[in-house]
PDB file of C-alpha atoms in Angstrom:
ATOM      1  CA  MET A  24    -179.378 -18.846 115.934  1.00  0.00           C
ATOM      2  CA  ASP A  25    -180.312 -20.003 112.413  1.00  0.00           C
ATOM      3  CA  SER A  26    -179.355 -18.154 109.254  1.00  0.00           C
ATOM      4  CA  SER A  27    -182.836 -16.672 108.717  1.00  0.00           C
ATOM      5  CA  SER A  28    -182.833 -15.160 112.209  1.00  0.00           C
ATOM      6  CA  THR A  29    -179.355 -13.793 111.639  1.00  0.00           C
ATOM      7  CA  ARG A  30    -180.436 -12.224 108.353  1.00  0.00           C
ATOM      8  CA  ARG A  31    -183.501 -10.703 109.959  1.00  0.00           C
ATOM      9  CA  GLN A  32    -181.440  -9.198 112.775  1.00  0.00           C
ATOM     10  CA  ALA A  33    -179.029  -7.753 110.219  1.00  0.00           C
ATOM     11  CA  THR A  34    -181.937  -6.260 108.262  1.00  0.00           C
ATOM     12  CA  ARG A  35    -183.435  -4.762 111.401  1.00  0.00           C
ATOM     13  CA  GLN A  36    -180.072  -3.260 112.296  1.00  0.00           C
ATOM     14  CA  LYS A  37    -179.868  -1.609 108.872  1.00  0.00           C
ATOM     15  CA  LEU A  38    -183.381  -0.223 109.316  1.00  0.00           C
ATOM     16  CA  TYR A  39    -182.536   1.084 112.805  1.00  0.00           C
ATOM     17  CA  GLU A  40    -179.443   2.843 111.490  1.00  0.00           C
ATOM     18  CA  ALA A  41    -181.315   4.338 108.530  1.00  0.00           C
ATOM     19  CA  ALA A  42    -184.220   5.495 110.689  1.00  0.00           C
ATOM     20  CA  VAL A  43    -182.104   7.057 113.422  1.00  0.00           C
ATOM     21  CA  THR A  44    -180.019   8.999 110.910  1.00  0.00           C
ATOM     22  CA  LEU A  45    -183.020  10.295 108.972  1.00  0.00           C
ATOM     23  CA  ILE A  46    -185.073  11.174 112.026  1.00  0.00           C
ATOM     24  CA  ALA A  47    -182.101  12.985 113.572  1.00  0.00           C
ATOM     25  CA  GLU A  48    -181.705  14.964 110.340  1.00  0.00           C
ATOM     26  CA  GLN A  49    -185.326  15.897 109.641  1.00  0.00           C
ATOM     27  CA  GLY A  50    -187.579  14.786 112.490  1.00  0.00           C
ATOM     28  CA  PHE A  51    -189.968  11.875 112.944  1.00  0.00           C
ATOM     29  CA  SER A  52    -192.988  13.361 111.155  1.00  0.00           C
ATOM     30  CA  ALA A  53    -191.014  14.409 108.080  1.00  0.00           C
ATOM     31  CA  THR A  54    -189.338  11.028 107.687  1.00  0.00           C
ATOM     32  CA  THR A  55    -191.169   8.546 105.462  1.00  0.00           C
ATOM     33  CA  VAL A  56    -191.023   4.771 105.279  1.00  0.00           C
ATOM     34  CA  ASP A  57    -189.891   5.116 101.659  1.00  0.00           C
ATOM     35  CA  GLU A  58    -186.898   7.173 102.775  1.00  0.00           C
ATOM     36  CA  ILE A  59    -186.017   4.700 105.509  1.00  0.00           C
ATOM     37  CA  ALA A  60    -186.153   1.813 103.034  1.00  0.00           C
ATOM     38  CA  GLU A  61    -184.059   3.688 100.486  1.00  0.00           C
ATOM     39  CA  ARG A  62    -181.439   4.684 103.074  1.00  0.00           C
ATOM     40  CA  ALA A  63    -181.269   1.098 104.338  1.00  0.00           C
ATOM     41  CA  GLY A  64    -181.005  -0.290 100.813  1.00  0.00           C
ATOM     42  CA  VAL A  65    -184.086  -2.496 101.099  1.00  0.00           C
ATOM     43  CA  ALA A  66    -187.551  -2.631  99.552  1.00  0.00           C
ATOM     44  CA  LYS A  67    -190.372  -0.737 101.245  1.00  0.00           C
ATOM     45  CA  GLY A  68    -192.143  -4.023 101.890  1.00  0.00           C
ATOM     46  CA  THR A  69    -189.152  -5.175 103.937  1.00  0.00           C
ATOM     47  CA  VAL A  70    -189.804  -2.361 106.411  1.00  0.00           C
ATOM     48  CA  TYR A  71    -193.398  -3.499 106.894  1.00  0.00           C
ATOM     49  CA  TYR A  72    -192.336  -7.140 107.074  1.00  0.00           C
ATOM     50  CA  ASN A  73    -190.201  -6.291 110.099  1.00  0.00           C
ATOM     51  CA  PHE A  74    -192.297  -3.520 111.655  1.00  0.00           C
ATOM     52  CA  ALA A  75    -196.045  -2.895 111.491  1.00  0.00           C
ATOM     53  CA  SER A  76    -195.586   0.857 111.055  1.00  0.00           C
ATOM     54  CA  LYS A  77    -193.095   3.706 111.248  1.00  0.00           C
ATOM     55  CA  THR A  78    -194.215   4.322 114.826  1.00  0.00           C
ATOM     56  CA  VAL A  79    -193.521   0.706 115.785  1.00  0.00           C
ATOM     57  CA  LEU A  80    -190.127   0.915 114.090  1.00  0.00           C
ATOM     58  CA  PHE A  81    -189.202   3.992 116.099  1.00  0.00           C
ATOM     59  CA  GLU A  82    -190.466   2.463 119.341  1.00  0.00           C
ATOM     60  CA  GLU A  83    -188.365  -0.637 118.727  1.00  0.00           C
ATOM     61  CA  LEU A  84    -185.423   1.571 117.782  1.00  0.00           C
ATOM     62  CA  LEU A  85    -185.612   3.283 121.178  1.00  0.00           C
ATOM     63  CA  ARG A  86    -185.941  -0.065 122.940  1.00  0.00           C
ATOM     64  CA  HIS A  87    -182.978  -1.479 121.014  1.00  0.00           C
ATOM     65  CA  GLY A  88    -180.717   1.540 121.531  1.00  0.00           C
ATOM     66  CA  VAL A  89    -181.380   2.005 125.225  1.00  0.00           C
ATOM     67  CA  GLY A  90    -181.002  -1.760 125.647  1.00  0.00           C
ATOM     68  CA  LEU A  91    -177.496  -1.540 124.196  1.00  0.00           C
ATOM     69  CA  LEU A  92    -176.661   1.344 126.529  1.00  0.00           C
ATOM     70  CA  THR A  93    -178.009  -0.572 129.513  1.00  0.00           C
ATOM     71  CA  GLU A  94    -175.976  -3.647 128.609  1.00  0.00           C
ATOM     72  CA  SER A  95    -172.804  -1.568 128.254  1.00  0.00           C
ATOM     73  CA  LEU A  96    -173.364  -0.101 131.731  1.00  0.00           C
ATOM     74  CA  ARG A  97    -174.054  -3.534 133.221  1.00  0.00           C
ATOM     75  CA  SER A  98    -170.979  -5.043 131.585  1.00  0.00           C
ATOM     76  CA  ALA A  99    -168.776  -2.246 132.922  1.00  0.00           C
ATOM     77  CA  ALA A 100    -170.036  -2.862 136.465  1.00  0.00           C
ATOM     78  CA  GLU A 101    -169.632  -6.630 136.191  1.00  0.00           C
ATOM     79  CA  GLU A 102    -166.117  -6.400 134.777  1.00  0.00           C
ATOM     80  CA  THR A 103    -165.105  -4.087 137.634  1.00  0.00           C
ATOM     81  CA  ALA A 104    -166.546  -6.499 140.190  1.00  0.00           C
ATOM     82  CA  GLN A 105    -164.740  -9.450 138.602  1.00  0.00           C
ATOM     83  CA  ARG A 106    -161.383  -7.773 139.038  1.00  0.00           C
ATOM     84  CA  GLY A 107    -162.168  -6.835 142.643  1.00  0.00           C
ATOM     85  CA  GLY A 108    -162.776  -3.148 142.073  1.00  0.00           C
ATOM     86  CA  SER A 109    -164.784  -0.904 144.384  1.00  0.00           C
ATOM     87  CA  LYS A 110    -168.311   0.333 143.738  1.00  0.00           C
ATOM     88  CA  VAL A 111    -166.995   3.827 142.999  1.00  0.00           C
ATOM     89  CA  GLU A 112    -164.640   2.281 140.464  1.00  0.00           C
ATOM     90  CA  ALA A 113    -167.640   0.477 138.979  1.00  0.00           C
ATOM     91  CA  LEU A 114    -169.540   3.759 138.689  1.00  0.00           C
ATOM     92  CA  ASP A 115    -166.492   5.343 137.084  1.00  0.00           C
ATOM     93  CA  ALA A 116    -166.278   2.469 134.601  1.00  0.00           C
ATOM     94  CA  MET A 117    -169.985   2.931 133.831  1.00  0.00           C
ATOM     95  CA  ILE A 118    -169.390   6.615 133.081  1.00  0.00           C
ATOM     96  CA  ARG A 119    -166.670   5.600 130.643  1.00  0.00           C
ATOM     97  CA  ALA A 120    -168.907   2.966 129.061  1.00  0.00           C
ATOM     98  CA  GLY A 121    -171.695   5.499 128.652  1.00  0.00           C
ATOM     99  CA  LEU A 122    -169.353   7.972 126.962  1.00  0.00           C
ATOM    100  CA  VAL A 123    -168.076   5.291 124.589  1.00  0.00           C
ATOM    101  CA  PHE A 124    -171.627   4.304 123.681  1.00  0.00           C
ATOM    102  CA  ILE A 125    -172.637   7.915 123.022  1.00  0.00           C
ATOM    103  CA  ASP A 126    -169.468   8.565 121.028  1.00  0.00           C
ATOM    104  CA  HIS A 127    -170.381   5.640 118.787  1.00  0.00           C
ATOM    105  CA  SER A 128    -174.125   6.474 118.594  1.00  0.00           C
ATOM    106  CA  PRO A 129    -174.485  10.276 118.712  1.00  0.00           C
ATOM    107  CA  SER A 130    -177.613  10.462 116.536  1.00  0.00           C
ATOM    108  CA  PHE A 131    -179.423   7.911 118.655  1.00  0.00           C
ATOM    109  CA  THR A 132    -178.429   9.708 121.848  1.00  0.00           C
ATOM    110  CA  GLN A 133    -179.751  13.026 120.522  1.00  0.00           C
ATOM    111  CA  LEU A 134    -183.067  11.399 119.667  1.00  0.00           C
ATOM    112  CA  TYR A 135    -183.292   9.628 123.008  1.00  0.00           C
ATOM    113  CA  VAL A 136    -182.669  12.790 125.028  1.00  0.00           C
ATOM    114  CA  ALA A 137    -185.127  14.773 122.888  1.00  0.00           C
ATOM    115  CA  GLU A 138    -187.856  12.143 123.250  1.00  0.00           C
ATOM    116  CA  LEU A 139    -187.489  12.022 127.033  1.00  0.00           C
ATOM    117  CA  TRP A 140    -188.984  15.530 127.148  1.00  0.00           C
ATOM    118  CA  ARG A 141    -191.999  14.770 124.956  1.00  0.00           C
ATOM    119  CA  THR A 142    -195.166  13.515 126.626  1.00  0.00           C
ATOM    120  CA  ASN A 143    -197.479  13.131 123.640  1.00  0.00           C
ATOM    121  CA  ARG A 144    -195.746  10.281 121.862  1.00  0.00           C
ATOM    122  CA  ALA A 145    -197.232   6.822 121.335  1.00  0.00           C
ATOM    123  CA  TRP A 146    -194.005   5.270 122.580  1.00  0.00           C
ATOM    124  CA  GLN A 147    -193.712   7.345 125.784  1.00  0.00           C
ATOM    125  CA  SER A 148    -194.602   4.455 128.095  1.00  0.00           C
ATOM    126  CA  THR A 149    -192.026   2.201 126.410  1.00  0.00           C
ATOM    127  CA  LEU A 150    -189.402   4.918 126.681  1.00  0.00           C
ATOM    128  CA  MET A 151    -190.032   5.299 130.409  1.00  0.00           C
ATOM    129  CA  VAL A 152    -189.638   1.560 130.928  1.00  0.00           C
ATOM    130  CA  VAL A 153    -186.346   1.271 129.043  1.00  0.00           C
ATOM    131  CA  ARG A 154    -185.037   4.456 130.680  1.00  0.00           C
ATOM    132  CA  GLN A 155    -185.696   2.906 134.077  1.00  0.00           C
ATOM    133  CA  ASP A 156    -183.869  -0.255 133.014  1.00  0.00           C
ATOM    134  CA  ALA A 157    -180.734   1.822 132.397  1.00  0.00           C
ATOM    135  CA  VAL A 158    -181.075   3.823 135.608  1.00  0.00           C
ATOM    136  CA  ALA A 159    -181.729   0.637 137.615  1.00  0.00           C
ATOM    137  CA  VAL A 160    -178.281  -0.708 136.713  1.00  0.00           C
ATOM    138  CA  VAL A 161    -176.715   2.351 138.338  1.00  0.00           C
ATOM    139  CA  GLU A 162    -179.121   2.150 141.289  1.00  0.00           C
ATOM    140  CA  THR A 163    -177.950  -1.397 141.993  1.00  0.00           C
ATOM    141  CA  VAL A 164    -174.301  -0.369 142.193  1.00  0.00           C
ATOM    142  CA  LEU A 165    -175.134   2.619 144.417  1.00  0.00           C
ATOM    143  CA  LYS A 166    -177.198   0.421 146.736  1.00  0.00           C
ATOM    144  CA  GLU A 167    -174.411  -2.139 146.995  1.00  0.00           C
ATOM    145  CA  GLY A 168    -171.937   0.664 147.719  1.00  0.00           C
ATOM    146  CA  VAL A 169    -174.082   1.981 150.553  1.00  0.00           C
ATOM    147  CA  GLU A 170    -174.595  -1.512 151.988  1.00  0.00           C
ATOM    148  CA  ALA A 171    -170.843  -2.125 151.890  1.00  0.00           C
ATOM    149  CA  GLY A 172    -170.169   1.134 153.712  1.00  0.00           C
ATOM    150  CA  GLU A 173    -168.293   2.524 150.735  1.00  0.00           C
ATOM    151  CA  LEU A 174    -170.885   5.220 150.003  1.00  0.00           C
ATOM    152  CA  SER A 175    -172.764   7.520 152.335  1.00  0.00           C
ATOM    153  CA  GLU A 176    -176.117   6.308 153.651  1.00  0.00           C
ATOM    154  CA  GLU A 177    -177.458   9.815 152.987  1.00  0.00           C
ATOM    155  CA  ILE A 178    -177.367   9.243 149.221  1.00  0.00           C
ATOM    156  CA  ASP A 179    -180.780   9.371 147.566  1.00  0.00           C
ATOM    157  CA  ILE A 180    -180.214   6.311 145.395  1.00  0.00           C
ATOM    158  CA  PRO A 181    -182.943   6.760 142.725  1.00  0.00           C
ATOM    159  CA  LEU A 182    -182.229  10.454 142.245  1.00  0.00           C
ATOM    160  CA  THR A 183    -178.450  10.009 142.273  1.00  0.00           C
ATOM    161  CA  ALA A 184    -178.657   7.197 139.711  1.00  0.00           C
ATOM    162  CA  ALA A 185    -180.820   9.327 137.418  1.00  0.00           C
ATOM    163  CA  ALA A 186    -178.462  12.277 137.909  1.00  0.00           C
ATOM    164  CA  LEU A 187    -175.407  10.206 136.969  1.00  0.00           C
ATOM    165  CA  VAL A 188    -177.045   8.883 133.805  1.00  0.00           C
ATOM    166  CA  GLY A 189    -178.254  12.370 132.914  1.00  0.00           C
ATOM    167  CA  MET A 190    -174.822  13.854 133.593  1.00  0.00           C
ATOM    168  CA  VAL A 191    -173.191  11.464 131.142  1.00  0.00           C
ATOM    169  CA  LEU A 192    -175.830  12.024 128.441  1.00  0.00           C
ATOM    170  CA  VAL A 193    -175.811  15.808 128.619  1.00  0.00           C
ATOM    171  CA  ALA A 194    -172.055  16.165 129.061  1.00  0.00           C
ATOM    172  CA  ALA A 195    -171.398  13.874 126.108  1.00  0.00           C
ATOM    173  CA  LEU A 196    -173.801  15.739 123.825  1.00  0.00           C
ATOM    174  CA  ASP A 197    -172.287  19.060 124.875  1.00  0.00           C
ATOM    175  CA  TRP A 198    -168.819  17.645 124.210  1.00  0.00           C
ATOM    176  CA  GLN A 199    -169.740  16.524 120.715  1.00  0.00           C
ATOM    177  CA  ALA A 200    -171.638  19.682 119.794  1.00  0.00           C
ATOM    178  CA  PHE A 201    -169.486  22.392 121.353  1.00  0.00           C
ATOM    179  CA  GLN A 202    -166.132  20.909 122.396  1.00  0.00           C
ATOM    180  CA  PRO A 203    -165.361  18.232 119.795  1.00  0.00           C
ATOM    181  CA  GLU A 204    -161.642  18.926 120.040  1.00  0.00           C
ATOM    182  CA  ARG A 205    -161.615  17.273 123.461  1.00  0.00           C
ATOM    183  CA  SER A 206    -160.793  13.579 123.705  1.00  0.00           C
ATOM    184  CA  ILE A 207    -163.002  11.031 125.413  1.00  0.00           C
ATOM    185  CA  ASP A 208    -160.276  10.776 128.070  1.00  0.00           C
ATOM    186  CA  ASP A 209    -160.671  14.505 128.829  1.00  0.00           C
ATOM    187  CA  VAL A 210    -164.436  14.198 129.232  1.00  0.00           C
ATOM    188  CA  HIS A 211    -164.176  11.038 131.307  1.00  0.00           C
ATOM    189  CA  ALA A 212    -161.592  12.631 133.598  1.00  0.00           C
ATOM    190  CA  ALA A 213    -163.836  15.635 134.246  1.00  0.00           C
ATOM    191  CA  LEU A 214    -166.889  13.496 135.026  1.00  0.00           C
ATOM    192  CA  SER A 215    -164.773  11.160 137.127  1.00  0.00           C
ATOM    193  CA  ARG A 216    -163.707  14.075 139.316  1.00  0.00           C
ATOM    194  CA  LEU A 217    -167.354  15.022 139.808  1.00  0.00           C
ATOM    195  CA  LEU A 218    -168.167  11.433 140.757  1.00  0.00           C
ATOM    196  CA  HIS A 219    -165.368  11.157 143.281  1.00  0.00           C
ATOM    197  CA  GLY A 220    -166.076  14.557 144.778  1.00  0.00           C
ATOM    198  CA  ARG A 221    -169.833  14.228 145.089  1.00  0.00           C
ATOM    199  CA  VAL A 222    -170.744  10.587 145.382  1.00  0.00           C
ATOM    200  CA  SER A 223    -167.824   8.932 147.126  1.00  0.00           C
ATOM    201  CA  GLY A 224    -167.208  11.713 149.642  1.00  0.00           C
ATOM    202  CA  ARG A 225    -168.233  10.766 153.159  1.00  0.00           C
TER     203      ARG A 225
END
């Protein structure tokens, strides 16, 4: 990657971080491009050089953020497989990876969960695609677990995958909002017990 591409990626990252913080604080409609530029420490024209509009910026922000979450889930599964772990262990590692991601990106996670429930947004179709990318990583591990005889054949793979992703998102947001005194180990342990009791039970 050349230096200009590196600089552009760094600028985009600053704009993502500024936008997600502002939109989490005051909402999409109330947030202006001027405010995003000021928070990012760049000129207003830099925003439009990188993104055609505020809407495009937010759509790309969602794509970028969910892409990072998806990659963290995939990496957790692959690392478990490389050390010879079971599919349930891979799912457990993915829960941990999801919690770590959310712990590091709470504002983005709040926005993502909120936008999932809106149906009148210009970026709704993009959001559905990237959401499915994340869920599909979990679906793959569940399918492999069933095929290997490690998981019950009665598991509804698409619904279970969506439920696991949703469980991590909602539990993590609840943890941060209402039980911040708990450690990530506490939250992971509780979700791990749910996983082992509900998914791996035969």
